[in-house]
Coordinates of C-alpha atoms and ligand atoms in Angstrom, one line a residue:
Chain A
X531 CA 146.5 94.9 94.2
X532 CA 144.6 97.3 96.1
X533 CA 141.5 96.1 97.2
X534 CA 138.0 97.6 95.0
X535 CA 136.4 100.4 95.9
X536 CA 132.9 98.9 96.7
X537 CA 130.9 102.3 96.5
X538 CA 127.9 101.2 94.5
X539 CA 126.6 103.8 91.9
X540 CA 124.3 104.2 89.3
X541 CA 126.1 104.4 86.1
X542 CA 123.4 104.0 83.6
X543 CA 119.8 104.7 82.5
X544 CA 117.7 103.7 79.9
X545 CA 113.6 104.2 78.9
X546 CA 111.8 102.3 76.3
X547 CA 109.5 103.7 74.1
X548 CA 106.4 105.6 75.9
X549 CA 103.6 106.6 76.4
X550 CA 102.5 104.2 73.5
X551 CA 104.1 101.7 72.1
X552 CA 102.1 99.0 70.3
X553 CA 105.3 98.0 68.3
X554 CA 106.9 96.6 71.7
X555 CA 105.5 93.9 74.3
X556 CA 106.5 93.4 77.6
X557 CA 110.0 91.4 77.1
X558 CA 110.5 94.2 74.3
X559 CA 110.2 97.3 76.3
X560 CA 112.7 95.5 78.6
X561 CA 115.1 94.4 75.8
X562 CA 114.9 97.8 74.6
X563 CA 115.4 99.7 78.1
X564 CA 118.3 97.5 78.7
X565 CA 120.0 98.5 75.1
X566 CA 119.7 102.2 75.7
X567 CA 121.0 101.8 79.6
X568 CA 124.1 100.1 78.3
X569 CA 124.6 102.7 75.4
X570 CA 124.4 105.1 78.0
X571 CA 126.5 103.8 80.4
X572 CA 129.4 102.3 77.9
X573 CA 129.0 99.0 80.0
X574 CA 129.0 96.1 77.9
X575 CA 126.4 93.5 78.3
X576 CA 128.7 90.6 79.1
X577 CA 130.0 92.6 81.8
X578 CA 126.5 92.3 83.5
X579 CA 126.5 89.5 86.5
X580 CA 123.2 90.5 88.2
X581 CA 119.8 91.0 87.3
X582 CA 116.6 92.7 89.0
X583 CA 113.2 92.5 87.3
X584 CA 109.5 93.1 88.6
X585 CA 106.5 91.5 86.9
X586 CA 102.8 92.7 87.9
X587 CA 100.1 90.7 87.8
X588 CA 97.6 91.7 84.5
X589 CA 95.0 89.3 84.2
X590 CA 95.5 87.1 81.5
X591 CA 98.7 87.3 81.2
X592 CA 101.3 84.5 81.9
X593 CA 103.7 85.3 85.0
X594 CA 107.0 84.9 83.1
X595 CA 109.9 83.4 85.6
X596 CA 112.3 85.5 86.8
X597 CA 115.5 82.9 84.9
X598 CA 113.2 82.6 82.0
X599 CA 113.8 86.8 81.9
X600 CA 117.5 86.7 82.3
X601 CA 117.5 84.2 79.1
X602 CA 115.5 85.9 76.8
X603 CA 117.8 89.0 78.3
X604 CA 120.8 87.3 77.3
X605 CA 122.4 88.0 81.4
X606 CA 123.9 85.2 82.4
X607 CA 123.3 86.5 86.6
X608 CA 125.1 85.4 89.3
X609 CA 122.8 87.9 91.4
X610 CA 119.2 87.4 90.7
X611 CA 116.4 89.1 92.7
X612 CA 112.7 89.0 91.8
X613 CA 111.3 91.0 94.6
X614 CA 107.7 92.0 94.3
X615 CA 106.1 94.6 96.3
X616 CA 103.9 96.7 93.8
X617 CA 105.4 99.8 92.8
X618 CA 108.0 100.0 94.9
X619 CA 109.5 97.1 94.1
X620 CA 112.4 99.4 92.0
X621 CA 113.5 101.1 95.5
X622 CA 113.2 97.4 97.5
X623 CA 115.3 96.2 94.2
X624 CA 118.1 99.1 94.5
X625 CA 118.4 98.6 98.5
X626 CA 119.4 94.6 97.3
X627 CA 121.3 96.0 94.6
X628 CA 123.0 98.6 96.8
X629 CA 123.8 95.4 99.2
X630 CA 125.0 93.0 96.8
X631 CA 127.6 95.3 95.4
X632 CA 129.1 96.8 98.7
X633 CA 129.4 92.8 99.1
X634 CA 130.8 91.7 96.4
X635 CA 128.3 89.0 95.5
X636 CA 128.0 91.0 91.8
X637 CA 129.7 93.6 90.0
X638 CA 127.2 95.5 87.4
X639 CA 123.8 94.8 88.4
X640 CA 121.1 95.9 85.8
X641 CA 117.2 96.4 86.8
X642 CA 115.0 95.8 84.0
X643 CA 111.1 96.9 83.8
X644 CA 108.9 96.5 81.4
X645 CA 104.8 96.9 80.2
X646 CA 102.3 96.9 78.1
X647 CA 99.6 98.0 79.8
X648 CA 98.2 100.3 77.8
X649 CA 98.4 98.7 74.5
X650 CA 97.0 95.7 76.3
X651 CA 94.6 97.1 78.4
X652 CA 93.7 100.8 77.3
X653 CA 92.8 103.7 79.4
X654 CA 91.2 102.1 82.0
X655 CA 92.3 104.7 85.2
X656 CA 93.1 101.1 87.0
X657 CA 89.7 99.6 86.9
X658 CA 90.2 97.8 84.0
X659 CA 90.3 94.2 86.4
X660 CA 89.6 93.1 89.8
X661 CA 91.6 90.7 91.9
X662 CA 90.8 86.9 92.4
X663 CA 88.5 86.0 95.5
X664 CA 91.5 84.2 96.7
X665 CA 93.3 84.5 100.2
X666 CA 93.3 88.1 101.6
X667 CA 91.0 89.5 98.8
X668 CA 88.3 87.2 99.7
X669 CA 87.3 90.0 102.6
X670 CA 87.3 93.2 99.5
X671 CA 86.7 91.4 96.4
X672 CA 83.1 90.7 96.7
X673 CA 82.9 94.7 97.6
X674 CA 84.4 95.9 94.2
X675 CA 87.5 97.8 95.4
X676 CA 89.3 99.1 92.0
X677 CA 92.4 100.6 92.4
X678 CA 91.7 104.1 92.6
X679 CA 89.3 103.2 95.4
X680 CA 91.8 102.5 98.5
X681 CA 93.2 105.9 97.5
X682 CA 90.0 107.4 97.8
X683 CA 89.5 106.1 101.1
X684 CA 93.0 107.7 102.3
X685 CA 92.1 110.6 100.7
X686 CA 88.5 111.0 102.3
X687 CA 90.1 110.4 105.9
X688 CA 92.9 113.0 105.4
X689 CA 90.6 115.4 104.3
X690 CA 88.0 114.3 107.4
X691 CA 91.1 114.1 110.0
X692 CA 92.7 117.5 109.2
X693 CA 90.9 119.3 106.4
X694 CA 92.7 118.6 103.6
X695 CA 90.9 119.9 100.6
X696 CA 90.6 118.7 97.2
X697 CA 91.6 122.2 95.9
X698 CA 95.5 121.4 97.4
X699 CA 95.2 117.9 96.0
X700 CA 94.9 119.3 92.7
X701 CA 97.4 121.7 93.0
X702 CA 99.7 118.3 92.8
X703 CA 98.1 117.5 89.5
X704 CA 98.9 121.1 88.2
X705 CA 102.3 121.1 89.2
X706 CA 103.7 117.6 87.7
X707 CA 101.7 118.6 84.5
X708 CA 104.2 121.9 84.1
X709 CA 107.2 119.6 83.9
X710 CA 105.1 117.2 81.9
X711 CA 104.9 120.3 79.1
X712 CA 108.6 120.2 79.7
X713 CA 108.7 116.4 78.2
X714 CA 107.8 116.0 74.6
X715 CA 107.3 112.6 75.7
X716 CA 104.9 112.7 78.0
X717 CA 101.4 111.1 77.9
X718 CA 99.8 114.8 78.7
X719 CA 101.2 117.8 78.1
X720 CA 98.6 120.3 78.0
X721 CA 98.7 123.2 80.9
X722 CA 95.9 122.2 83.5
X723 CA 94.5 124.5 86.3
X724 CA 92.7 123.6 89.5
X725 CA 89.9 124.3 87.9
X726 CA 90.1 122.0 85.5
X727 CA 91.1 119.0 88.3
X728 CA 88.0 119.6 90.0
X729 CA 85.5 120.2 87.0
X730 CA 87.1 116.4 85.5
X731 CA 84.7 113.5 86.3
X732 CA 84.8 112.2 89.3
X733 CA 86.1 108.4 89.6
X734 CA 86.0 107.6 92.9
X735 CA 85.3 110.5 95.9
X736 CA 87.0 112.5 96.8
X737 CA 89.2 111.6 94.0
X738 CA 88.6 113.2 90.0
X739 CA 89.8 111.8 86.9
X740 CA 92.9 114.6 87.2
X741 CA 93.5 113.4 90.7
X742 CA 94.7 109.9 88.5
X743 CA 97.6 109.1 86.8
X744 CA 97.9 108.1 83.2
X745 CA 98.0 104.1 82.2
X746 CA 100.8 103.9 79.6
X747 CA 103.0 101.6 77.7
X748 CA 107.0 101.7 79.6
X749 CA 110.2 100.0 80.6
X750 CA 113.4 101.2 81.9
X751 CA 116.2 100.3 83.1
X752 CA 119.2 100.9 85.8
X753 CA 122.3 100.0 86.2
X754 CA 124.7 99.8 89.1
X755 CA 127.7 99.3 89.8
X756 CA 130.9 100.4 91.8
X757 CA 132.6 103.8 91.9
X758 CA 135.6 102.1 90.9
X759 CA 134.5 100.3 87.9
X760 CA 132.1 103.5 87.1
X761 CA 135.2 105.4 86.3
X762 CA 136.1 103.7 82.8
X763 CA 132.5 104.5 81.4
X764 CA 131.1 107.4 79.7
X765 CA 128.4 109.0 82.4
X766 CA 129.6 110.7 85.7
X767 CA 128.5 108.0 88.6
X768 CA 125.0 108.9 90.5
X769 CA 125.8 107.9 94.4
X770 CA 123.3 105.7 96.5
X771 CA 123.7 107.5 99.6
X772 CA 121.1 105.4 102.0
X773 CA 118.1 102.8 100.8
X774 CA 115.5 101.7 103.0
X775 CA 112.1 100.3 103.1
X776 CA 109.0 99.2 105.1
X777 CA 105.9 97.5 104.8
X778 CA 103.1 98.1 107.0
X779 CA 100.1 95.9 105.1
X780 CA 99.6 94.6 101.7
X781 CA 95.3 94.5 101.6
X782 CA 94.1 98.1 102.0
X783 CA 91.5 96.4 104.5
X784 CA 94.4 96.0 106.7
X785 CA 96.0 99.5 106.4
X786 CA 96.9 100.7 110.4
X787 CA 96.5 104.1 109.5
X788 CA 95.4 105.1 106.0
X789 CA 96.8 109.0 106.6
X790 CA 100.2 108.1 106.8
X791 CA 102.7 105.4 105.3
X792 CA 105.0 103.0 106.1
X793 CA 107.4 106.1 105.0
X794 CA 106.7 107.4 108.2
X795 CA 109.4 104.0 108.9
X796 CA 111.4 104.0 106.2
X797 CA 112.4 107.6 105.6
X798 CA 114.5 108.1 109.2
X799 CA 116.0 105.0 107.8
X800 CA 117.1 105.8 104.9
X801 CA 118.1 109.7 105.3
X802 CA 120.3 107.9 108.6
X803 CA 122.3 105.9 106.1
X804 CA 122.7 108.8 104.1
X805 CA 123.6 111.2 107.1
X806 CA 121.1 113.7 106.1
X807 CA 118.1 115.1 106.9
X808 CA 114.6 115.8 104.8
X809 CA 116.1 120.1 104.4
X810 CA 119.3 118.7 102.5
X811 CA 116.7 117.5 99.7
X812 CA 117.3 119.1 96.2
X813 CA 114.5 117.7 94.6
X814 CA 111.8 114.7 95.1
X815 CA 110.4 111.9 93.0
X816 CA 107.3 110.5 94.7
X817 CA 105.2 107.9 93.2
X818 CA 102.2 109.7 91.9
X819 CA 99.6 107.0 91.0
X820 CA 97.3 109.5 92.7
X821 CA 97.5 113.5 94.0
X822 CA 96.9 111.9 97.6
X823 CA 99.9 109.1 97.3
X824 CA 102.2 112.2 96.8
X825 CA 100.5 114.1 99.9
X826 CA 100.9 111.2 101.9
X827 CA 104.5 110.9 101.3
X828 CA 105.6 113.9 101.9
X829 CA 104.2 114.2 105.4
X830 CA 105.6 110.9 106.1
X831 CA 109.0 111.2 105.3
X832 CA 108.8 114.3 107.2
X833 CA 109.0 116.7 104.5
X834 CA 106.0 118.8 106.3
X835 CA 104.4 117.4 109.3
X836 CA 101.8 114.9 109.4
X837 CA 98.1 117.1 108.1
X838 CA 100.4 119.8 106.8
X839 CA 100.6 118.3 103.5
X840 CA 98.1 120.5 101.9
X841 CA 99.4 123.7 102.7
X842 CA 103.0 122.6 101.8
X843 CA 101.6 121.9 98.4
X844 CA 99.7 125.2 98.4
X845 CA 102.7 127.4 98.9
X846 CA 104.1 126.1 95.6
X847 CA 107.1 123.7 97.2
X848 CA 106.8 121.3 94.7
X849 CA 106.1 123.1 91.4
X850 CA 109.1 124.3 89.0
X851 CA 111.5 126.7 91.1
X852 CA 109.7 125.7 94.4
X853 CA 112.0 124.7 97.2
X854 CA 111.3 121.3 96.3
X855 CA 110.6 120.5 92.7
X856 CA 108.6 117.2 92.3
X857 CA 108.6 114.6 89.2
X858 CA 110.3 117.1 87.1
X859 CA 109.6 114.3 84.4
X860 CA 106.0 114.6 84.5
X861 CA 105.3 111.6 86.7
X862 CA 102.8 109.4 86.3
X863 CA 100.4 111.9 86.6
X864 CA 101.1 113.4 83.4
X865 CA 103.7 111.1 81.8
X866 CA 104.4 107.6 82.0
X867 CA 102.3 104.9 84.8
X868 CA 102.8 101.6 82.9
X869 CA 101.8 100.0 86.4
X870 CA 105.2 99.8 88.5
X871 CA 106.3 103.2 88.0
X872 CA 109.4 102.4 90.7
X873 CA 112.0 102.1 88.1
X874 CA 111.4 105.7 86.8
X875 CA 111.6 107.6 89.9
X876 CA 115.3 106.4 90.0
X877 CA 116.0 107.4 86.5
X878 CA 114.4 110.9 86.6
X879 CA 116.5 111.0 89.8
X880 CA 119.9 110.5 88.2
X881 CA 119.1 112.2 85.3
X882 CA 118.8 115.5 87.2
X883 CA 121.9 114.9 89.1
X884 CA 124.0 114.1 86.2
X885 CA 122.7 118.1 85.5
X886 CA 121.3 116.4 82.1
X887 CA 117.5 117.0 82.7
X888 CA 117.3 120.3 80.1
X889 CA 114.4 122.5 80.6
X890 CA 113.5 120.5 83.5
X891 CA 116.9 120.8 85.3
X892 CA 116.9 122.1 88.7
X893 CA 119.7 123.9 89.6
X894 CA 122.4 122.6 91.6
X895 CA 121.2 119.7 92.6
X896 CA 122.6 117.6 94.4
X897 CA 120.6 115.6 96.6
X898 CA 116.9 113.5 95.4
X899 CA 115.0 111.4 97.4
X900 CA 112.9 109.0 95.3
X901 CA 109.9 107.2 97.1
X902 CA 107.6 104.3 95.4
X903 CA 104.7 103.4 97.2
X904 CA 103.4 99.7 96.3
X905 CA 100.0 98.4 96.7
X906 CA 97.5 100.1 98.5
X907 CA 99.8 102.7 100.6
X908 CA 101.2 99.6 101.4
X909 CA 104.7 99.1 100.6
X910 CA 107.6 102.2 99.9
X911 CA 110.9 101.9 99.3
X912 CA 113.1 104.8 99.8
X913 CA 116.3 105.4 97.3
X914 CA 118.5 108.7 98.5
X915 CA 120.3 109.5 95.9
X916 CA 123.3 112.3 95.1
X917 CA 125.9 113.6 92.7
X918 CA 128.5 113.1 94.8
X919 CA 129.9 110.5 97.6
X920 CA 128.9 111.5 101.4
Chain B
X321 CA 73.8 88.7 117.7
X322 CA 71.3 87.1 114.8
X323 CA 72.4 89.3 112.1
X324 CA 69.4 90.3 109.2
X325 CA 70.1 87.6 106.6
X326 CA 68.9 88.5 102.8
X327 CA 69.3 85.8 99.9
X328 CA 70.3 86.7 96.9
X329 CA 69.9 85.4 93.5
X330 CA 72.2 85.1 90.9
X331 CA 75.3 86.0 93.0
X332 CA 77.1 87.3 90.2
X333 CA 80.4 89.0 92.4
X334 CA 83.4 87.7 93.0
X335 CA 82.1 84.4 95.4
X336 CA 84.6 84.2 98.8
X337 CA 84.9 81.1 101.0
X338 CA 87.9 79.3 99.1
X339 CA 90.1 77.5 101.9
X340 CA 89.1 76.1 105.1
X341 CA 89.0 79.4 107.1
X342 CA 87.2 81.2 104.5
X343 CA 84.5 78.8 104.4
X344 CA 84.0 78.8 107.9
X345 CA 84.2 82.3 108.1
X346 CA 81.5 82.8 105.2
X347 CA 79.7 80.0 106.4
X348 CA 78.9 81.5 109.8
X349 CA 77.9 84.6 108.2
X350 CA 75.6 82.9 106.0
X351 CA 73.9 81.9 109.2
X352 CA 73.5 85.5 110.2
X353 CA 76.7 85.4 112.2
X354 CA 79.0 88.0 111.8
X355 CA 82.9 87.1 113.6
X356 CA 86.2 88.4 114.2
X357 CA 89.1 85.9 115.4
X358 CA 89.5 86.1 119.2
X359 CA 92.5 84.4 120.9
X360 CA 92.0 82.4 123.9
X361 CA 95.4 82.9 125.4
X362 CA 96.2 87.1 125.0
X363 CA 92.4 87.8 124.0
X364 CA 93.5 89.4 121.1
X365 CA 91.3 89.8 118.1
X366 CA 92.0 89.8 114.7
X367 CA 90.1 89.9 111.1
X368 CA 90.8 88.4 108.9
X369 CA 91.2 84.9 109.9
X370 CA 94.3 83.7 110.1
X371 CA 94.0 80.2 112.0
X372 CA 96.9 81.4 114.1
X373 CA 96.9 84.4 116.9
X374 CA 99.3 87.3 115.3
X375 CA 100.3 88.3 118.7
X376 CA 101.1 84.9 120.4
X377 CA 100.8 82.0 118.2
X378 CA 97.7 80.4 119.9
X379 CA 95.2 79.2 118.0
X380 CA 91.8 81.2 117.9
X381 CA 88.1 80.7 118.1
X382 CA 85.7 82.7 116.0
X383 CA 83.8 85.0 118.2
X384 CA 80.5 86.5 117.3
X385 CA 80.4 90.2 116.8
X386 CA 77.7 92.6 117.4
X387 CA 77.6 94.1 113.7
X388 CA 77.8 97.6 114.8
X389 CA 80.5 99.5 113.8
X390 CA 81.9 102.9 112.6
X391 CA 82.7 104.1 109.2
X392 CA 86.8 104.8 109.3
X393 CA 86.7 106.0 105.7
X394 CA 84.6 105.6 102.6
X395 CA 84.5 106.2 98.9
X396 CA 81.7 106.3 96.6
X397 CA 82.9 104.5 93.7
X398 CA 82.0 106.0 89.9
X399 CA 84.1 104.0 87.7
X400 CA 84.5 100.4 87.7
X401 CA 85.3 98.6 84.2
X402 CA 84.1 95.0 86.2
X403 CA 81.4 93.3 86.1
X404 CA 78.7 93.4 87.8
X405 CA 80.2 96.1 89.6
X406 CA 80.2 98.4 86.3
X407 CA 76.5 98.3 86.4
X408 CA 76.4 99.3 90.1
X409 CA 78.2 102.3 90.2
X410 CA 77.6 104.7 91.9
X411 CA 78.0 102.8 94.8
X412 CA 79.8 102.9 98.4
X413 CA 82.8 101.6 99.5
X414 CA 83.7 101.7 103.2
X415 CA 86.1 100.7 105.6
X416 CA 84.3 99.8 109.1
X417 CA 85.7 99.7 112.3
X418 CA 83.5 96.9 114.8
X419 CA 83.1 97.9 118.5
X420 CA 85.1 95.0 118.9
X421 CA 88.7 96.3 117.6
X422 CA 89.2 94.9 113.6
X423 CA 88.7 96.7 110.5
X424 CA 86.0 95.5 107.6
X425 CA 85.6 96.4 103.8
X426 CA 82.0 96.4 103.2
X427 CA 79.5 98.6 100.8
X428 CA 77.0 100.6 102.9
X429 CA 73.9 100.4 100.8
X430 CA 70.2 101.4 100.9
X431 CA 71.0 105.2 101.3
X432 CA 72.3 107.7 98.9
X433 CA 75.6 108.1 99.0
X434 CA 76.0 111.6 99.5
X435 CA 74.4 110.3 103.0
X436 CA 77.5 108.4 104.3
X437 CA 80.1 110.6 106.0
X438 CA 83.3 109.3 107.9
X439 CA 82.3 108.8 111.7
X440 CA 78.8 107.5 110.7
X441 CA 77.4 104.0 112.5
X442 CA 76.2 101.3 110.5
X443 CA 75.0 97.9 111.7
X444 CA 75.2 94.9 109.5
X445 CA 73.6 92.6 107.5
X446 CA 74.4 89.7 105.5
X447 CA 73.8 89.2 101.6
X448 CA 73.6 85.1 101.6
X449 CA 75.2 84.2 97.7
X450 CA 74.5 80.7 98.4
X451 CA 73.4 78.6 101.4
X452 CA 77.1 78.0 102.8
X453 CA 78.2 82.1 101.9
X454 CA 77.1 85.1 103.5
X455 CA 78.7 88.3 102.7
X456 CA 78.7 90.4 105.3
X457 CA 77.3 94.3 104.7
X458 CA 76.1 97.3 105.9
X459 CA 73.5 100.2 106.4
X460 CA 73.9 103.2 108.6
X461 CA 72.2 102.7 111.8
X462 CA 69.5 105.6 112.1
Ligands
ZN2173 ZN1 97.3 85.4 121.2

């Protein structure tokens, strides 16, 4: 017998009920993501031998462990990875899954996400809690450092090092909302102007309430598995062409360089695996917890150079019909941020190159790059993804 | 340097100093000396402490800083659903470089905000929670 073709693929998505869901908890927007992933793919669940799941911390709530997951799942792994790294930890996930399946340590790997945060913890723009005095937090906690703060802080030293302007950071925030009109989904789907970023309440300077994403309820799911096997089920196999990922700090105290990101590592790395090069991008999905995380990535994975970020977004790259179309599911800008948004950049990803992403489609593509950031700027993970094998 | 040393009642923040390092760290503070982690063996420095030199392994000694330093970024913060800090806001949130090499968080207080700028100096002081925690913070140096 010949021996399996090992090319991993993605070969199912799913997505839970969102933006709110009060009918589902946690375990039940997984359970549910994982249903719809394996009624898209035709993959039946016994089939399934590994198993990738991220928890974030919510106060007061119990950490559930990672075998206690796979139970209530019903997956009975031989693969098991609980990696944690914010919301990244989807990209960090797939590299492992993208690993383990060249390897042959599983065949059909499934990652599952899940939240309640809004139902739990309502529309709180992240400063809902604050972190234990505990270890490295010790040096911010007594500071109050929300969230939304650290992004600030990048944002304030972009705009100080090479005159970014808030006008081009909201221009990110008008552009994911046009797709997020596109998803009758999505948390917000009104048309927004720049205007209308800069006249919302400021949170946190130089950052408005526009400049942040929504807090919703959300799972989804992915599965992966080889080209081989992908052949006997119902969707056409999405190819993983190159993974990467890099952490430069976890605290934002501790940041080298709060104007770039540890994408500035990760992206030669993963565009080498994949043999290609930022130009051979179709389309991007970049973690948008905030207008700056998007500006930050782009200049680091070398989609503009570094301080150039504002006037790529100016020119209208990123909006619908740009040269490169952005979160063309509304991100979490506009859509769905149940706190790890990781998971969905790879499933907006593959939707649009399966060609199935309707109104939102963007022509021939053929190529998306899907970057989570984690933390405070802190972690990214890199997934190159493409409709067909390099 | 003999940093300014304020006591304040009621701490009602989150209250640091929770492992050995920590409490020494804080502890020093409280006594109006503000430290970064200097190695013996490479002289590198580091903050936060770490009880072991990130570039050679040596151990460190806590070396006391002047509490001058340079504001790398800033934010002033609007909306915080914590308490205390939801009663505080607006209020500023800086990163500071020290003359001496490591980065701090700190708030720079006793100035309106709209006066902090990226580049400013500020000089520290410490806000003592309790007589074994100082908390070190800052005001621009005019
Ligand atoms: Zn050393």
């Amino acid at each position: 017998m010949a021996r399996e073709d090992r090319t991993p693929v993605i070969c199912g998505i799913g997505l839970s009920d969102y933006p709110k869901a009060p009918h589902l908890d946690a375990r039940g927007h997984q359970a549910q993501a994982l249903r719809r992933a394996l009624a898209d793919s035709g993959v039946r669940k016994q089939d399934i031998d590994g198993l990738a799941v991220a928890e974030a911390w919510i106060p007061g709530v119990p950490g559930s462990d990672l075998p206690e997951t796979a139970e209530f799942l019903g997956i009975d792994a031989r693969w098991l990875d609980g990696t944690y790294t914010g919301g990244s930890a989807y990209e960090f996930q797939l590299q492992h899954a993208e690993a383990a399946i060249r390897e042959g340590l599983a065949h059909t790997i499934v990652l599952v996400y899940g939240s309640d945060l809004l139902t739990r913890l309502g529309r709180s723009l992240g400063t809902a809690y604050g972190r234990p005095p505990i270890g490295a937090q010790q040096y911010e906690a007594p500071y109050g450092n929300p969230t939304v703060a650290a992004y600030a802080m990048a944002a304030q030293r972009h705009m100080y090092q090479y005159g970014t302007t808030a006008e081009q950071l909201a221009q990110i925030a008008v552009g994911v909302r046009e797709y997020a009109a596109l998803n009758p989904n999505a948390m917000y789907r009104d048309p927004i102007t720049v205007d209308d970023v800069l006249g919302s309440r400021m949170v946190a300077d130089p950052l408005h309430l526009l400049d942040c994403c929504a807090i919703t309820d959300g799972g989804g799911a992915v599965i992966v598995t080889t080209e081989e096997r992908a052949r006997d089920l119902r969707q056409p196999p999405v190819y993983i062409l190159g993974t990467a990922a890099r952490q430069t700090h976890w605290s934002v105290s501790q940041a080298p360089d709060l104007t770039t990101t540890a994408g500035a590592l990760a992206g030669p790395d993963a565009f080498a695996r994949a043999g290609l090069a930022p130009k051979d991008v179709d389309m991007v999905m970049l973690y948008d917890s905030f207008t700056i995380t998007c500006l930050l990535l782009l200049e680091s994975l070398g989609f503009c150079a570094p301080g150039e970020g504002g006037a790529f977004v100016e020119a209208g790259n990123l909006r619908k019909g740009g040269a490169l179309p952005m979160n063309t599911d509304g991100g979490g800008l506009s859509s769905c941020h149940p706190g790890l948004r990781g998971i969905f950049l790879l499933i907006e990803a593959t939707r649009q190159l399966r060609g199935a992403a309707g109104d939102a489609q963007v022509p021939g593509c053929e190529v998306a790059l899907a970057a989570g950031s984690g933390g405070w700027l802190s972690t990214i993970g890199v997934s190159i993804l493409g409709r067909s094998a390099r | 340097m003999t940093l300014e040393v304020i006591d304040v009642e009621d701490w009602d923040r989150p209250l640091p100093g929770n492992d050995p390092l920590a409490n020494e760290y804080f502890r020093l503070c409280a006594a109006g000396t503000l430290t970064i982690e200097r190695c013996p063996q490479c002289r590198s420095a580091q903050h936060y402490p770490r009880g072991i030199c990130m570039s050679c392994g040596a151990t460190p000694v806590f070396e006391a800083v002047s509490g001058l330093g340079t504001v790398y970024t800033f934010s002033v913060v609007r909306q915080n659903g914590v308490p205390p800090f939801k009663g505080m806001v607006p209020y500023v949130l800086a990163l500071v470089d020290l003359d001496e090499g490591p980065r701090l968080m700190g708030n720079i207080v006793d100035c309106e905000p709209g006066e902090v700028a990226v580049g400013a100096r500020v000089r520290a002081f410490v806000m003592r929670a309790n007589p074994d925690v100082g908390i070190p913070q800052w005001r621009l140096a005019r």
